[in-house]
Amino acid sequence: VADVTITSEFPYIPENAFTWLYCYHTGTIINQRGYQFGLELDTGSGRGFISARNTYNNPRRVRVWYYDSRNNNASVHLTNAISCIVRQNGVTDKVITFKMREDADARPRLFSRTVNVGDSVTLEMVRNSASTRTGDLEWRKNGVVLQGQTALTLNINNVQSSDEGIYECYYDGAYSDRKQGIMRLIVRACAENKYGSDCANDCPDCYNGGVCHDQTGVCVCPPGFSGTYCGT
């Protein structure tokens, strides 16, 4: 499994601000649409990474410092889920981070949730107290509107692999304002504490929020932790 981490200067971008991302990695970065970082959604500007950027590379990391040359408003034009894909020893791994407007109408309670097949999960957004907008909310999954979901919470029972994806929440009719909250649901293909192609193997104990990889059994560590079992 490749070792890959994204670090981001503030996920909520102030208006008229510059911001940056780093992708630290082993293995080889896989370009997406001709660039080292990819956009997971089309929030109104397509899925190509904007050209108003500065890029720095060395063998273990790539940095992008980006802005919008038309009005310097990166918060509008890069409201998105941003990914870095790395391949090592035939295994491909993707990490995703988020950029949202500082004045977003809704913000995710958590940027990501990791659950097992068969679990139940509640995805939750928090209304920005500074927002003056009212009315029903709307959710999207991977860019597709989820009909009938009009609250700050989205409940999914008996989670399946098909539920995995990027979820957005925003006020109905206001998607083009790009003031949505964005979060990710990750679904392990096996039941809790199991891994492997047939989910028959027992996972090791992963510490400090580490998660057992559902195919390899390797502990996938959160940012700031490392080691075989995420203990350091």
JSON list of C-alpha atoms in Angstrom, two decimals:
[
{"chain": "A", "resi": 1, "resn": "VAL", "atom": "CA", "xyz": [0.00, 0.00, 0.00]},
{"chain": "A", "resi": 2, "resn": "ALA", "atom": "CA", "xyz": [1.34, 3.44, -0.90]},
{"chain": "A", "resi": 3, "resn": "ASP", "atom": "CA", "xyz": [1.88, 6.04, 1.79]},
{"chain": "A", "resi": 4, "resn": "VAL", "atom": "CA", "xyz": [0.00, 9.15, 0.67]},
{"chain": "A", "resi": 5, "resn": "THR", "atom": "CA", "xyz": [-1.30, 12.17, 2.60]},
{"chain": "A", "resi": 6, "resn": "ILE", "atom": "CA", "xyz": [-2.77, 15.52, 1.58]},
{"chain": "A", "resi": 7, "resn": "THR", "atom": "CA", "xyz": [-2.21, 18.58, 3.75]},
{"chain": "A", "resi": 8, "resn": "SER", "atom": "CA", "xyz": [-4.27, 21.67, 3.09]},
{"chain": "A", "resi": 9, "resn": "GLU", "atom": "CA", "xyz": [-4.16, 25.31, 4.13]},
{"chain": "A", "resi": 10, "resn": "PHE", "atom": "CA", "xyz": [-7.59, 25.89, 5.67]},
{"chain": "A", "resi": 11, "resn": "PRO", "atom": "CA", "xyz": [-10.43, 23.91, 4.10]},
{"chain": "A", "resi": 12, "resn": "TYR", "atom": "CA", "xyz": [-12.66, 26.99, 4.33]},
{"chain": "A", "resi": 13, "resn": "ILE", "atom": "CA", "xyz": [-11.16, 29.55, 1.96]},
{"chain": "A", "resi": 14, "resn": "PRO", "atom": "CA", "xyz": [-11.65, 33.23, 2.81]},
{"chain": "A", "resi": 15, "resn": "GLU", "atom": "CA", "xyz": [-12.88, 35.42, -0.03]},
{"chain": "A", "resi": 16, "resn": "ASN", "atom": "CA", "xyz": [-10.10, 36.80, -2.25]},
{"chain": "A", "resi": 17, "resn": "ALA", "atom": "CA", "xyz": [-7.50, 34.55, -0.61]},
{"chain": "A", "resi": 18, "resn": "PHE", "atom": "CA", "xyz": [-4.77, 32.31, -1.98]},
{"chain": "A", "resi": 19, "resn": "THR", "atom": "CA", "xyz": [-4.46, 28.79, -0.62]},
{"chain": "A", "resi": 20, "resn": "TRP", "atom": "CA", "xyz": [-2.28, 25.70, -1.09]},
{"chain": "A", "resi": 21, "resn": "LEU", "atom": "CA", "xyz": [-2.20, 21.91, -1.00]},
{"chain": "A", "resi": 22, "resn": "TYR", "atom": "CA", "xyz": [0.59, 19.37, -0.54]},
{"chain": "A", "resi": 23, "resn": "CYS", "atom": "CA", "xyz": [0.46, 15.71, -1.55]},
{"chain": "A", "resi": 24, "resn": "TYR", "atom": "CA", "xyz": [3.16, 13.72, 0.31]},
{"chain": "A", "resi": 25, "resn": "HIS", "atom": "CA", "xyz": [3.63, 10.27, -1.16]},
{"chain": "A", "resi": 26, "resn": "THR", "atom": "CA", "xyz": [5.62, 7.17, -1.88]},
{"chain": "A", "resi": 27, "resn": "GLY", "atom": "CA", "xyz": [5.27, 5.49, -5.24]},
{"chain": "A", "resi": 28, "resn": "THR", "atom": "CA", "xyz": [4.23, 7.40, -8.35]},
{"chain": "A", "resi": 29, "resn": "ILE", "atom": "CA", "xyz": [1.56, 10.08, -8.68]},
{"chain": "A", "resi": 30, "resn": "ILE", "atom": "CA", "xyz": [-1.05, 9.33, -11.34]},
{"chain": "A", "resi": 31, "resn": "ASN", "atom": "CA", "xyz": [-2.02, 12.45, -13.27]},
{"chain": "A", "resi": 32, "resn": "GLN", "atom": "CA", "xyz": [-5.70, 13.33, -13.55]},
{"chain": "A", "resi": 33, "resn": "ARG", "atom": "CA", "xyz": [-6.72, 15.28, -16.64]},
{"chain": "A", "resi": 34, "resn": "GLY", "atom": "CA", "xyz": [-3.08, 16.14, -17.15]},
{"chain": "A", "resi": 35, "resn": "TYR", "atom": "CA", "xyz": [-2.35, 17.36, -13.61]},
{"chain": "A", "resi": 36, "resn": "GLN", "atom": "CA", "xyz": [-1.15, 15.90, -10.31]},
{"chain": "A", "resi": 37, "resn": "PHE", "atom": "CA", "xyz": [-4.32, 16.86, -8.44]},
{"chain": "A", "resi": 38, "resn": "GLY", "atom": "CA", "xyz": [-7.87, 16.08, -9.56]},
{"chain": "A", "resi": 39, "resn": "LEU", "atom": "CA", "xyz": [-11.31, 17.54, -8.93]},
{"chain": "A", "resi": 40, "resn": "GLU", "atom": "CA", "xyz": [-13.89, 14.92, -7.95]},
{"chain": "A", "resi": 41, "resn": "LEU", "atom": "CA", "xyz": [-16.93, 17.08, -8.75]},
{"chain": "A", "resi": 42, "resn": "ASP", "atom": "CA", "xyz": [-18.16, 19.57, -11.30]},
{"chain": "A", "resi": 43, "resn": "THR", "atom": "CA", "xyz": [-19.40, 22.38, -9.07]},
{"chain": "A", "resi": 44, "resn": "GLY", "atom": "CA", "xyz": [-19.81, 24.80, -11.96]},
{"chain": "A", "resi": 45, "resn": "SER", "atom": "CA", "xyz": [-16.35, 25.19, -13.50]},
{"chain": "A", "resi": 46, "resn": "GLY", "atom": "CA", "xyz": [-15.81, 21.70, -14.91]},
{"chain": "A", "resi": 47, "resn": "ARG", "atom": "CA", "xyz": [-13.44, 19.07, -13.51]},
{"chain": "A", "resi": 48, "resn": "GLY", "atom": "CA", "xyz": [-10.19, 20.40, -14.90]},
{"chain": "A", "resi": 49, "resn": "PHE", "atom": "CA", "xyz": [-7.87, 22.01, -12.34]},
{"chain": "A", "resi": 50, "resn": "ILE", "atom": "CA", "xyz": [-7.76, 25.75, -13.00]},
{"chain": "A", "resi": 51, "resn": "SER", "atom": "CA", "xyz": [-4.65, 27.05, -14.74]},
{"chain": "A", "resi": 52, "resn": "ALA", "atom": "CA", "xyz": [-4.11, 29.90, -12.23]},
{"chain": "A", "resi": 53, "resn": "ARG", "atom": "CA", "xyz": [-1.68, 27.92, -10.06]},
{"chain": "A", "resi": 54, "resn": "ASN", "atom": "CA", "xyz": [1.93, 27.48, -9.10]},
{"chain": "A", "resi": 55, "resn": "THR", "atom": "CA", "xyz": [3.25, 23.93, -8.82]},
{"chain": "A", "resi": 56, "resn": "TYR", "atom": "CA", "xyz": [6.33, 22.63, -6.99]},
{"chain": "A", "resi": 57, "resn": "ASN", "atom": "CA", "xyz": [7.57, 19.04, -7.28]},
{"chain": "A", "resi": 58, "resn": "ASN", "atom": "CA", "xyz": [10.21, 16.91, -5.64]},
{"chain": "A", "resi": 59, "resn": "PRO", "atom": "CA", "xyz": [10.47, 13.10, -5.46]},
{"chain": "A", "resi": 60, "resn": "ARG", "atom": "CA", "xyz": [8.26, 12.78, -2.37]},
{"chain": "A", "resi": 61, "resn": "ARG", "atom": "CA", "xyz": [5.79, 15.64, -2.56]},
{"chain": "A", "resi": 62, "resn": "VAL", "atom": "CA", "xyz": [3.96, 17.98, -4.88]},
{"chain": "A", "resi": 63, "resn": "ARG", "atom": "CA", "xyz": [2.58, 21.37, -3.90]},
{"chain": "A", "resi": 64, "resn": "VAL", "atom": "CA", "xyz": [0.03, 23.53, -5.66]},
{"chain": "A", "resi": 65, "resn": "TRP", "atom": "CA", "xyz": [-0.57, 27.14, -4.65]},
{"chain": "A", "resi": 66, "resn": "TYR", "atom": "CA", "xyz": [-3.64, 28.30, -6.49]},
{"chain": "A", "resi": 67, "resn": "TYR", "atom": "CA", "xyz": [-5.76, 31.35, -7.06]},
{"chain": "A", "resi": 68, "resn": "ASP", "atom": "CA", "xyz": [-8.07, 32.77, -9.71]},
{"chain": "A", "resi": 69, "resn": "SER", "atom": "CA", "xyz": [-6.39, 35.33, -11.95]},
{"chain": "A", "resi": 70, "resn": "ARG", "atom": "CA", "xyz": [-9.70, 36.97, -12.87]},
{"chain": "A", "resi": 71, "resn": "ASN", "atom": "CA", "xyz": [-10.74, 38.01, -9.38]},
{"chain": "A", "resi": 72, "resn": "ASN", "atom": "CA", "xyz": [-8.36, 36.18, -7.01]},
{"chain": "A", "resi": 73, "resn": "ASN", "atom": "CA", "xyz": [-11.39, 34.38, -5.56]},
{"chain": "A", "resi": 74, "resn": "ALA", "atom": "CA", "xyz": [-10.23, 30.80, -5.17]},
{"chain": "A", "resi": 75, "resn": "SER", "atom": "CA", "xyz": [-13.04, 30.12, -2.68]},
{"chain": "A", "resi": 76, "resn": "VAL", "atom": "CA", "xyz": [-15.63, 30.31, -5.47]},
{"chain": "A", "resi": 77, "resn": "HIS", "atom": "CA", "xyz": [-13.80, 28.56, -8.28]},
{"chain": "A", "resi": 78, "resn": "LEU", "atom": "CA", "xyz": [-12.26, 25.75, -6.23]},
{"chain": "A", "resi": 79, "resn": "THR", "atom": "CA", "xyz": [-15.15, 24.71, -4.02]},
{"chain": "A", "resi": 80, "resn": "ASN", "atom": "CA", "xyz": [-14.63, 20.99, -4.53]},
{"chain": "A", "resi": 81, "resn": "ALA", "atom": "CA", "xyz": [-13.29, 17.64, -3.37]},
{"chain": "A", "resi": 82, "resn": "ILE", "atom": "CA", "xyz": [-9.65, 17.48, -4.46]},
{"chain": "A", "resi": 83, "resn": "SER", "atom": "CA", "xyz": [-7.75, 14.21, -4.86]},
{"chain": "A", "resi": 84, "resn": "CYS", "atom": "CA", "xyz": [-4.24, 12.83, -5.22]},
{"chain": "A", "resi": 85, "resn": "ILE", "atom": "CA", "xyz": [-3.78, 9.32, -6.66]},
{"chain": "A", "resi": 86, "resn": "VAL", "atom": "CA", "xyz": [-0.62, 7.26, -6.12]},
{"chain": "A", "resi": 87, "resn": "ARG", "atom": "CA", "xyz": [0.41, 3.80, -7.38]},
{"chain": "A", "resi": 88, "resn": "GLN", "atom": "CA", "xyz": [3.02, 1.57, -5.73]},
{"chain": "A", "resi": 89, "resn": "ASN", "atom": "CA", "xyz": [3.73, -2.14, -6.26]},
{"chain": "A", "resi": 90, "resn": "GLY", "atom": "CA", "xyz": [0.62, -2.51, -8.38]},
{"chain": "A", "resi": 91, "resn": "VAL", "atom": "CA", "xyz": [-1.67, -1.00, -5.74]},
{"chain": "A", "resi": 92, "resn": "THR", "atom": "CA", "xyz": [-3.44, 2.32, -6.34]},
{"chain": "A", "resi": 93, "resn": "ASP", "atom": "CA", "xyz": [-4.58, 4.56, -3.50]},
{"chain": "A", "resi": 94, "resn": "LYS", "atom": "CA", "xyz": [-6.47, 7.85, -3.53]},
{"chain": "A", "resi": 95, "resn": "VAL", "atom": "CA", "xyz": [-6.70, 10.52, -0.84]},
{"chain": "A", "resi": 96, "resn": "ILE", "atom": "CA", "xyz": [-9.24, 13.33, -0.91]},
{"chain": "A", "resi": 97, "resn": "THR", "atom": "CA", "xyz": [-9.47, 16.68, 0.82]},
{"chain": "A", "resi": 98, "resn": "PHE", "atom": "CA", "xyz": [-11.95, 19.53, 0.56]},
{"chain": "A", "resi": 99, "resn": "LYS", "atom": "CA", "xyz": [-12.02, 23.23, -0.20]},
{"chain": "A", "resi": 100, "resn": "MET", "atom": "CA", "xyz": [-15.16, 25.17, 0.67]},
{"chain": "A", "resi": 101, "resn": "ARG", "atom": "CA", "xyz": [-16.11, 28.80, 0.94]},
{"chain": "A", "resi": 102, "resn": "GLU", "atom": "CA", "xyz": [-15.62, 30.41, 4.32]},
{"chain": "A", "resi": 103, "resn": "ASP", "atom": "CA", "xyz": [-19.17, 31.78, 3.97]},
{"chain": "A", "resi": 104, "resn": "ALA", "atom": "CA", "xyz": [-20.63, 28.37, 3.04]},
{"chain": "A", "resi": 105, "resn": "ASP", "atom": "CA", "xyz": [-24.28, 28.03, 4.09]},
{"chain": "A", "resi": 106, "resn": "ALA", "atom": "CA", "xyz": [-23.64, 24.52, 5.46]},
{"chain": "A", "resi": 107, "resn": "ARG", "atom": "CA", "xyz": [-20.52, 22.84, 6.82]},
{"chain": "A", "resi": 108, "resn": "PRO", "atom": "CA", "xyz": [-19.90, 19.14, 7.45]},
{"chain": "A", "resi": 109, "resn": "ARG", "atom": "CA", "xyz": [-19.83, 18.00, 11.07]},
{"chain": "A", "resi": 110, "resn": "LEU", "atom": "CA", "xyz": [-17.00, 15.67, 9.95]},
{"chain": "A", "resi": 111, "resn": "PHE", "atom": "CA", "xyz": [-15.09, 15.81, 6.69]},
{"chain": "A", "resi": 112, "resn": "SER", "atom": "CA", "xyz": [-15.30, 12.03, 6.28]},
{"chain": "A", "resi": 113, "resn": "ARG", "atom": "CA", "xyz": [-16.94, 8.97, 7.80]},
{"chain": "A", "resi": 114, "resn": "THR", "atom": "CA", "xyz": [-15.61, 5.43, 7.44]},
{"chain": "A", "resi": 115, "resn": "VAL", "atom": "CA", "xyz": [-18.10, 2.61, 7.97]},
{"chain": "A", "resi": 116, "resn": "ASN", "atom": "CA", "xyz": [-18.41, -1.09, 7.21]},
{"chain": "A", "resi": 117, "resn": "VAL", "atom": "CA", "xyz": [-20.82, -2.81, 4.86]},
{"chain": "A", "resi": 118, "resn": "GLY", "atom": "CA", "xyz": [-24.06, -3.39, 6.76]},
{"chain": "A", "resi": 119, "resn": "ASP", "atom": "CA", "xyz": [-23.59, -0.50, 9.20]},
{"chain": "A", "resi": 120, "resn": "SER", "atom": "CA", "xyz": [-25.98, 2.42, 9.62]},
{"chain": "A", "resi": 121, "resn": "VAL", "atom": "CA", "xyz": [-24.63, 5.95, 9.35]},
{"chain": "A", "resi": 122, "resn": "THR", "atom": "CA", "xyz": [-25.84, 9.53, 9.67]},
{"chain": "A", "resi": 123, "resn": "LEU", "atom": "CA", "xyz": [-24.16, 12.20, 7.57]},
{"chain": "A", "resi": 124, "resn": "GLU", "atom": "CA", "xyz": [-24.53, 15.56, 9.25]},
{"chain": "A", "resi": 125, "resn": "MET", "atom": "CA", "xyz": [-24.13, 19.17, 8.20]},
{"chain": "A", "resi": 126, "resn": "VAL", "atom": "CA", "xyz": [-24.16, 22.25, 10.43]},
{"chain": "A", "resi": 127, "resn": "ARG", "atom": "CA", "xyz": [-25.87, 25.44, 9.32]},
{"chain": "A", "resi": 128, "resn": "ASN", "atom": "CA", "xyz": [-23.61, 28.49, 9.20]},
{"chain": "A", "resi": 129, "resn": "SER", "atom": "CA", "xyz": [-25.08, 30.88, 11.78]},
{"chain": "A", "resi": 130, "resn": "ALA", "atom": "CA", "xyz": [-23.96, 33.82, 9.64]},
{"chain": "A", "resi": 131, "resn": "SER", "atom": "CA", "xyz": [-26.00, 32.65, 6.66]},
{"chain": "A", "resi": 132, "resn": "THR", "atom": "CA", "xyz": [-29.20, 34.56, 5.92]},
{"chain": "A", "resi": 133, "resn": "ARG", "atom": "CA", "xyz": [-30.58, 31.96, 3.55]},
{"chain": "A", "resi": 134, "resn": "THR", "atom": "CA", "xyz": [-33.66, 29.95, 4.53]},
{"chain": "A", "resi": 135, "resn": "GLY", "atom": "CA", "xyz": [-35.71, 27.15, 2.99]},
{"chain": "A", "resi": 136, "resn": "ASP", "atom": "CA", "xyz": [-35.25, 23.48, 2.21]},
{"chain": "A", "resi": 137, "resn": "LEU", "atom": "CA", "xyz": [-31.86, 21.91, 1.76]},
{"chain": "A", "resi": 138, "resn": "GLU", "atom": "CA", "xyz": [-30.81, 19.53, -0.97]},
{"chain": "A", "resi": 139, "resn": "TRP", "atom": "CA", "xyz": [-28.18, 16.77, -1.03]},
{"chain": "A", "resi": 140, "resn": "ARG", "atom": "CA", "xyz": [-26.10, 15.37, -3.86]},
{"chain": "A", "resi": 141, "resn": "LYS", "atom": "CA", "xyz": [-24.02, 12.20, -4.03]},
{"chain": "A", "resi": 142, "resn": "ASN", "atom": "CA", "xyz": [-21.22, 12.23, -6.59]},
{"chain": "A", "resi": 143, "resn": "GLY", "atom": "CA", "xyz": [-22.97, 15.14, -8.31]},
{"chain": "A", "resi": 144, "resn": "VAL", "atom": "CA", "xyz": [-26.41, 13.50, -8.51]},
{"chain": "A", "resi": 145, "resn": "VAL", "atom": "CA", "xyz": [-29.35, 15.02, -6.59]},
{"chain": "A", "resi": 146, "resn": "LEU", "atom": "CA", "xyz": [-30.81, 12.76, -3.87]},
{"chain": "A", "resi": 147, "resn": "GLN", "atom": "CA", "xyz": [-34.55, 13.28, -4.06]},
{"chain": "A", "resi": 148, "resn": "GLY", "atom": "CA", "xyz": [-36.47, 13.89, -0.82]},
{"chain": "A", "resi": 149, "resn": "GLN", "atom": "CA", "xyz": [-33.44, 14.76, 1.32]},
{"chain": "A", "resi": 150, "resn": "THR", "atom": "CA", "xyz": [-34.18, 18.26, 2.69]},
{"chain": "A", "resi": 151, "resn": "ALA", "atom": "CA", "xyz": [-32.64, 18.31, 6.20]},
{"chain": "A", "resi": 152, "resn": "LEU", "atom": "CA", "xyz": [-29.18, 18.84, 7.66]},
{"chain": "A", "resi": 153, "resn": "THR", "atom": "CA", "xyz": [-28.86, 15.10, 8.30]},
{"chain": "A", "resi": 154, "resn": "LEU", "atom": "CA", "xyz": [-28.89, 12.19, 5.87]},
{"chain": "A", "resi": 155, "resn": "ASN", "atom": "CA", "xyz": [-29.52, 8.71, 7.29]},
{"chain": "A", "resi": 156, "resn": "ILE", "atom": "CA", "xyz": [-28.35, 5.58, 5.48]},
{"chain": "A", "resi": 157, "resn": "ASN", "atom": "CA", "xyz": [-29.32, 2.17, 6.87]},
{"chain": "A", "resi": 158, "resn": "ASN", "atom": "CA", "xyz": [-27.61, -1.09, 5.91]},
{"chain": "A", "resi": 159, "resn": "VAL", "atom": "CA", "xyz": [-24.79, 0.71, 4.12]},
{"chain": "A", "resi": 160, "resn": "GLN", "atom": "CA", "xyz": [-23.55, -0.87, 0.89]},
{"chain": "A", "resi": 161, "resn": "SER", "atom": "CA", "xyz": [-20.44, -0.22, -1.19]},
{"chain": "A", "resi": 162, "resn": "SER", "atom": "CA", "xyz": [-22.61, 1.72, -3.65]},
{"chain": "A", "resi": 163, "resn": "ASP", "atom": "CA", "xyz": [-23.26, 4.33, -0.93]},
{"chain": "A", "resi": 164, "resn": "GLU", "atom": "CA", "xyz": [-19.61, 5.37, -0.91]},
{"chain": "A", "resi": 165, "resn": "GLY", "atom": "CA", "xyz": [-18.91, 8.76, -2.41]},
{"chain": "A", "resi": 166, "resn": "ILE", "atom": "CA", "xyz": [-18.76, 12.53, -2.08]},
{"chain": "A", "resi": 167, "resn": "TYR", "atom": "CA", "xyz": [-21.83, 14.15, -0.52]},
{"chain": "A", "resi": 168, "resn": "GLU", "atom": "CA", "xyz": [-22.81, 17.81, -0.81]},
{"chain": "A", "resi": 169, "resn": "CYS", "atom": "CA", "xyz": [-25.50, 19.76, 1.07]},
{"chain": "A", "resi": 170, "resn": "TYR", "atom": "CA", "xyz": [-26.76, 23.20, 0.07]},
{"chain": "A", "resi": 171, "resn": "TYR", "atom": "CA", "xyz": [-29.96, 25.25, -0.09]},
{"chain": "A", "resi": 172, "resn": "ASP", "atom": "CA", "xyz": [-32.41, 24.17, -2.77]},
{"chain": "A", "resi": 173, "resn": "GLY", "atom": "CA", "xyz": [-31.98, 26.31, -5.87]},
{"chain": "A", "resi": 174, "resn": "ALA", "atom": "CA", "xyz": [-28.66, 27.78, -4.74]},
{"chain": "A", "resi": 175, "resn": "TYR", "atom": "CA", "xyz": [-26.12, 25.22, -5.99]},
{"chain": "A", "resi": 176, "resn": "SER", "atom": "CA", "xyz": [-24.60, 27.72, -8.40]},
{"chain": "A", "resi": 177, "resn": "ASP", "atom": "CA", "xyz": [-23.60, 29.93, -5.44]},
{"chain": "A", "resi": 178, "resn": "ARG", "atom": "CA", "xyz": [-21.12, 27.20, -4.44]},
{"chain": "A", "resi": 179, "resn": "LYS", "atom": "CA", "xyz": [-21.85, 27.62, -0.76]},
{"chain": "A", "resi": 180, "resn": "GLN", "atom": "CA", "xyz": [-22.33, 23.90, -0.12]},
{"chain": "A", "resi": 181, "resn": "GLY", "atom": "CA", "xyz": [-20.84, 21.73, 2.56]},
{"chain": "A", "resi": 182, "resn": "ILE", "atom": "CA", "xyz": [-18.89, 18.72, 1.25]},
{"chain": "A", "resi": 183, "resn": "MET", "atom": "CA", "xyz": [-17.99, 15.45, 2.96]},
{"chain": "A", "resi": 184, "resn": "ARG", "atom": "CA", "xyz": [-16.96, 11.91, 2.04]},
{"chain": "A", "resi": 185, "resn": "LEU", "atom": "CA", "xyz": [-18.42, 8.55, 2.99]},
{"chain": "A", "resi": 186, "resn": "ILE", "atom": "CA", "xyz": [-15.92, 5.68, 2.84]},
{"chain": "A", "resi": 187, "resn": "VAL", "atom": "CA", "xyz": [-17.35, 2.15, 2.93]},
{"chain": "A", "resi": 188, "resn": "ARG", "atom": "CA", "xyz": [-15.14, -0.79, 3.79]},
{"chain": "A", "resi": 189, "resn": "ALA", "atom": "CA", "xyz": [-16.13, -3.76, 1.64]},
{"chain": "A", "resi": 190, "resn": "CYS", "atom": "CA", "xyz": [-16.08, -6.11, 4.65]},
{"chain": "A", "resi": 191, "resn": "ALA", "atom": "CA", "xyz": [-17.82, -6.33, 8.00]},
{"chain": "A", "resi": 192, "resn": "GLU", "atom": "CA", "xyz": [-16.15, -4.77, 11.02]},
{"chain": "A", "resi": 193, "resn": "ASN", "atom": "CA", "xyz": [-12.67, -6.16, 11.85]},
{"chain": "A", "resi": 194, "resn": "LYS", "atom": "CA", "xyz": [-12.52, -8.31, 8.69]},
{"chain": "A", "resi": 195, "resn": "TYR", "atom": "CA", "xyz": [-10.51, -7.97, 5.49]},
{"chain": "A", "resi": 196, "resn": "GLY", "atom": "CA", "xyz": [-9.52, -9.86, 2.34]},
{"chain": "A", "resi": 197, "resn": "SER", "atom": "CA", "xyz": [-11.11, -10.76, -0.98]},
{"chain": "A", "resi": 198, "resn": "ASP", "atom": "CA", "xyz": [-13.58, -13.00, 0.86]},
{"chain": "A", "resi": 199, "resn": "CYS", "atom": "CA", "xyz": [-13.60, -10.93, 4.09]},
{"chain": "A", "resi": 200, "resn": "ALA", "atom": "CA", "xyz": [-12.45, -13.99, 6.05]},
{"chain": "A", "resi": 201, "resn": "ASN", "atom": "CA", "xyz": [-9.29, -12.57, 7.64]},
{"chain": "A", "resi": 202, "resn": "ASP", "atom": "CA", "xyz": [-9.16, -10.83, 11.02]},
{"chain": "A", "resi": 203, "resn": "CYS", "atom": "CA", "xyz": [-7.92, -7.24, 11.09]},
{"chain": "A", "resi": 204, "resn": "PRO", "atom": "CA", "xyz": [-5.07, -6.18, 13.38]},
{"chain": "A", "resi": 205, "resn": "ASP", "atom": "CA", "xyz": [-5.71, -3.58, 16.05]},
{"chain": "A", "resi": 206, "resn": "CYS", "atom": "CA", "xyz": [-5.15, -0.14, 14.50]},
{"chain": "A", "resi": 207, "resn": "TYR", "atom": "CA", "xyz": [-4.62, 2.73, 16.94]},
{"chain": "A", "resi": 208, "resn": "ASN", "atom": "CA", "xyz": [-5.19, 6.49, 16.96]},
{"chain": "A", "resi": 209, "resn": "GLY", "atom": "CA", "xyz": [-8.04, 6.35, 14.48]},
{"chain": "A", "resi": 210, "resn": "GLY", "atom": "CA", "xyz": [-6.30, 4.03, 12.03]},
{"chain": "A", "resi": 211, "resn": "VAL", "atom": "CA", "xyz": [-8.54, 1.90, 9.80]},
{"chain": "A", "resi": 212, "resn": "CYS", "atom": "CA", "xyz": [-7.91, -1.65, 8.61]},
{"chain": "A", "resi": 213, "resn": "HIS", "atom": "CA", "xyz": [-7.64, -1.70, 4.80]},
{"chain": "A", "resi": 214, "resn": "ASP", "atom": "CA", "xyz": [-10.45, -3.96, 3.60]},
{"chain": "A", "resi": 215, "resn": "GLN", "atom": "CA", "xyz": [-8.29, -5.73, 1.00]},
{"chain": "A", "resi": 216, "resn": "THR", "atom": "CA", "xyz": [-4.78, -5.86, 2.46]},
{"chain": "A", "resi": 217, "resn": "GLY", "atom": "CA", "xyz": [-5.37, -5.66, 6.23]},
{"chain": "A", "resi": 218, "resn": "VAL", "atom": "CA", "xyz": [-2.77, -2.89, 6.52]},
{"chain": "A", "resi": 219, "resn": "CYS", "atom": "CA", "xyz": [-3.58, -0.16, 9.05]},
{"chain": "A", "resi": 220, "resn": "VAL", "atom": "CA", "xyz": [-4.29, 3.05, 7.14]},
{"chain": "A", "resi": 221, "resn": "CYS", "atom": "CA", "xyz": [-3.21, 5.84, 9.49]},
{"chain": "A", "resi": 222, "resn": "PRO", "atom": "CA", "xyz": [-4.77, 9.30, 9.81]},
{"chain": "A", "resi": 223, "resn": "PRO", "atom": "CA", "xyz": [-2.59, 12.40, 9.33]},
{"chain": "A", "resi": 224, "resn": "GLY", "atom": "CA", "xyz": [-0.04, 12.76, 12.11]},
{"chain": "A", "resi": 225, "resn": "PHE", "atom": "CA", "xyz": [0.33, 9.04, 12.86]},
{"chain": "A", "resi": 226, "resn": "SER", "atom": "CA", "xyz": [2.49, 6.32, 11.34]},
{"chain": "A", "resi": 227, "resn": "GLY", "atom": "CA", "xyz": [3.88, 2.87, 12.01]},
{"chain": "A", "resi": 228, "resn": "THR", "atom": "CA", "xyz": [2.52, -0.60, 11.34]},
{"chain": "A", "resi": 229, "resn": "TYR", "atom": "CA", "xyz": [-0.40, -0.07, 13.71]},
{"chain": "A", "resi": 230, "resn": "CYS", "atom": "CA", "xyz": [-0.54, 3.77, 13.66]},
{"chain": "A", "resi": 231, "resn": "GLY", "atom": "CA", "xyz": [1.02, 3.87, 17.10]},
{"chain": "A", "resi": 232, "resn": "THR", "atom": "CA", "xyz": [3.56, 6.63, 16.48]}
]
